[in-house]
PDB file of C-alpha atoms in Angstrom:
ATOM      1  CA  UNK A   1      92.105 118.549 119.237  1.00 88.00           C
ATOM      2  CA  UNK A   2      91.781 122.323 118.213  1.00 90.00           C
ATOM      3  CA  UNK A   3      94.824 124.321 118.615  1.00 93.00           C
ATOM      4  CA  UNK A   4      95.252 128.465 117.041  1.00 94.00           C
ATOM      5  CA  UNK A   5      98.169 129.693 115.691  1.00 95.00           C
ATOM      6  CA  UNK A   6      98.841 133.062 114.212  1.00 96.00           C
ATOM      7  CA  UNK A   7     100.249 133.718 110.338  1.00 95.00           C
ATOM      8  CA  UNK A   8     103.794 136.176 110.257  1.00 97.00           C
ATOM      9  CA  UNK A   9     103.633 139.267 107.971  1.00 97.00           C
ATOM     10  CA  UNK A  10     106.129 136.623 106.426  1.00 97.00           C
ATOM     11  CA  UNK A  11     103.509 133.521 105.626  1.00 96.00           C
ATOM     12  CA  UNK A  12     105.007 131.558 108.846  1.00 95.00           C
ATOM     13  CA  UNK A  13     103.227 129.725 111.703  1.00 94.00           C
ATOM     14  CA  UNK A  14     104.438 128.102 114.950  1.00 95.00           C
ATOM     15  CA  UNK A  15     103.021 124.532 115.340  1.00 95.00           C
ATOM     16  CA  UNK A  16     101.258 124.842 118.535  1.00 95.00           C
ATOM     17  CA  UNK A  17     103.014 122.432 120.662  1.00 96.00           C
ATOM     18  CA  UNK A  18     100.185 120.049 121.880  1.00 95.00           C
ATOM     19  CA  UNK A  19      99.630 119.862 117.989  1.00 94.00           C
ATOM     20  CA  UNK A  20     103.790 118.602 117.943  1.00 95.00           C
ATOM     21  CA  UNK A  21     103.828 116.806 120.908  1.00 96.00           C
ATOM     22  CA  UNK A  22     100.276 114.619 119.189  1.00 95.00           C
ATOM     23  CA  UNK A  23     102.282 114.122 116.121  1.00 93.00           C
ATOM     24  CA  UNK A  24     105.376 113.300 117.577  1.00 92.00           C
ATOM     25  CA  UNK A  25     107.524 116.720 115.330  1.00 94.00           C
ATOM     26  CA  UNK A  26     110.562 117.314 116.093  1.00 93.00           C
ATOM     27  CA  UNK A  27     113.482 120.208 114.838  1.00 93.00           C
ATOM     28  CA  UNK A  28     113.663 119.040 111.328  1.00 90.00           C
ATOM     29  CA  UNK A  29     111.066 116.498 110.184  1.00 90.00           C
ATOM     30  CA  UNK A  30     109.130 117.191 107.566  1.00 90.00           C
ATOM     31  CA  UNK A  31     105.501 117.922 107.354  1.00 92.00           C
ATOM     32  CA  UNK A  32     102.636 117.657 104.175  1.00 92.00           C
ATOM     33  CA  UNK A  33      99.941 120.191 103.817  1.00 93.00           C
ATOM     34  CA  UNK A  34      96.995 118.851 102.065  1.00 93.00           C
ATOM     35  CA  UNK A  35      93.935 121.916 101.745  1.00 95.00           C
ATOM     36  CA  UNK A  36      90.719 120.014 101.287  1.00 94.00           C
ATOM     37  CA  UNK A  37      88.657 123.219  99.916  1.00 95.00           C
ATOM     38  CA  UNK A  38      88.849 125.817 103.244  1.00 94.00           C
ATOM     39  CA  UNK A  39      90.531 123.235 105.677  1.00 93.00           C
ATOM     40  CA  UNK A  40      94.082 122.164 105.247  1.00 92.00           C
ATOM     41  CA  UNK A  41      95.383 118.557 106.615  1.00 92.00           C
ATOM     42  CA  UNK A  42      99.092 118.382 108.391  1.00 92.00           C
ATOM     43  CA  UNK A  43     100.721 115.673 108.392  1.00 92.00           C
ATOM     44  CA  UNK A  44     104.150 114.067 109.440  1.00 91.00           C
ATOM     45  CA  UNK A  45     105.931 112.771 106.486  1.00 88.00           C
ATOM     46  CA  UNK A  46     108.214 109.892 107.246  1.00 79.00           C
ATOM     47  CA  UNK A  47     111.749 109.916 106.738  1.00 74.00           C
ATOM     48  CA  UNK A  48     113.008 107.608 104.273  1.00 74.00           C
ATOM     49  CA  UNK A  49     115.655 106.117 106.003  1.00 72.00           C
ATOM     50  CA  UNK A  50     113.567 105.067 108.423  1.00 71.00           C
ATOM     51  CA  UNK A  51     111.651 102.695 106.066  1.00 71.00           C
ATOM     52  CA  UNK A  52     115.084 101.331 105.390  1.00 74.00           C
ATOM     53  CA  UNK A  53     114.781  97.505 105.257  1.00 75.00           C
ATOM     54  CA  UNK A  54     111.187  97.296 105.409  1.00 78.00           C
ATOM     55  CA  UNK A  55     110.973  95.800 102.323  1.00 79.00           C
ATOM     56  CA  UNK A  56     112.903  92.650 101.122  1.00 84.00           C
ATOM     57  CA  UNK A  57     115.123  92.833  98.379  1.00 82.00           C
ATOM     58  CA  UNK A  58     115.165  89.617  96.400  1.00 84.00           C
ATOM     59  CA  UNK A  59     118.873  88.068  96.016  1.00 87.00           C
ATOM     60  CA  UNK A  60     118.480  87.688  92.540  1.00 84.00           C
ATOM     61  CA  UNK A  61     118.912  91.762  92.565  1.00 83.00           C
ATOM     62  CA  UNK A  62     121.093  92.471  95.584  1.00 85.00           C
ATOM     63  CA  UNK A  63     123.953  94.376  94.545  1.00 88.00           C
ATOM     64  CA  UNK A  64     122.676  95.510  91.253  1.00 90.00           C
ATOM     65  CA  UNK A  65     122.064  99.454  90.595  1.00 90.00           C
ATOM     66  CA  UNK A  66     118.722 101.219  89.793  1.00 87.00           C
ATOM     67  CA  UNK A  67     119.113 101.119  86.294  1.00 91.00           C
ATOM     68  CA  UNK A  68     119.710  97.698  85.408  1.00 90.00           C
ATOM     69  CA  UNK A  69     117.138  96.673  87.688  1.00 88.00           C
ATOM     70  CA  UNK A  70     114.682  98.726  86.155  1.00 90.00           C
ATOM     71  CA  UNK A  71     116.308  97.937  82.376  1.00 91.00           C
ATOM     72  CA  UNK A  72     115.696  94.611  83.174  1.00 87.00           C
ATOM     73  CA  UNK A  73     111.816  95.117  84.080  1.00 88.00           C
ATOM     74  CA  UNK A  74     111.136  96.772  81.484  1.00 91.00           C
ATOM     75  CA  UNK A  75     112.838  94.269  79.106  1.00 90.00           C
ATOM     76  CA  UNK A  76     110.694  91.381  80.858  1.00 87.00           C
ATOM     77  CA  UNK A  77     107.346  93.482  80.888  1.00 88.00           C
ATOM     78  CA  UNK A  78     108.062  94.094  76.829  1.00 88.00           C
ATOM     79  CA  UNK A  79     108.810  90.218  76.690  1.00 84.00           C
ATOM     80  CA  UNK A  80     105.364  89.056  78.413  1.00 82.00           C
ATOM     81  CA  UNK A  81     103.591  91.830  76.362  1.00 75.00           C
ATOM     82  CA  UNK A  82     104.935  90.358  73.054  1.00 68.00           C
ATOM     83  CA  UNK A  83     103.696  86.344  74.133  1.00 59.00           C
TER      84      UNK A  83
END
């Protein structure tokens, strides 16, 4: 699909809407520009929160925080590195 849009004295674009309707954009998602030397790549970035239970969380760390999950892989990464 090849769709035009015109650049704002401002540095702002309207996302053609056969290019929105393809990608399925909507009032506040978030897109990714990638420029790949003269052409530049959009993309819909996904919203975290829809990845929400998409991966399993193994009971041995459900309820723990961040840190002392991560504390405690690094403190088992140093312990198989000194073996």
């Amino acid at each position: 699909m090849d769709a035009l849009a015109r650049l704002t004295s401002k540095g702002q674009i309207t996302v053609p809407k056969a290019v929105r309707d393809a990608l399925e954009l909507h009032t506040g998602d978030n897109v990714h520009f990638r420029v790949e030397g003269e052409v530049v790549v959009l993309a819909k970035t996904p919203d975290l929160l829809d990845l929400a239970g998409s991966v399993p969380v193994p009971p041995q760390v459900r309820g723990r925080s961040w840190e002392e999950i991560r504390d405690a892989a690094w403190a088992q990464q140093w312990q198989d590195g000194e073996s």
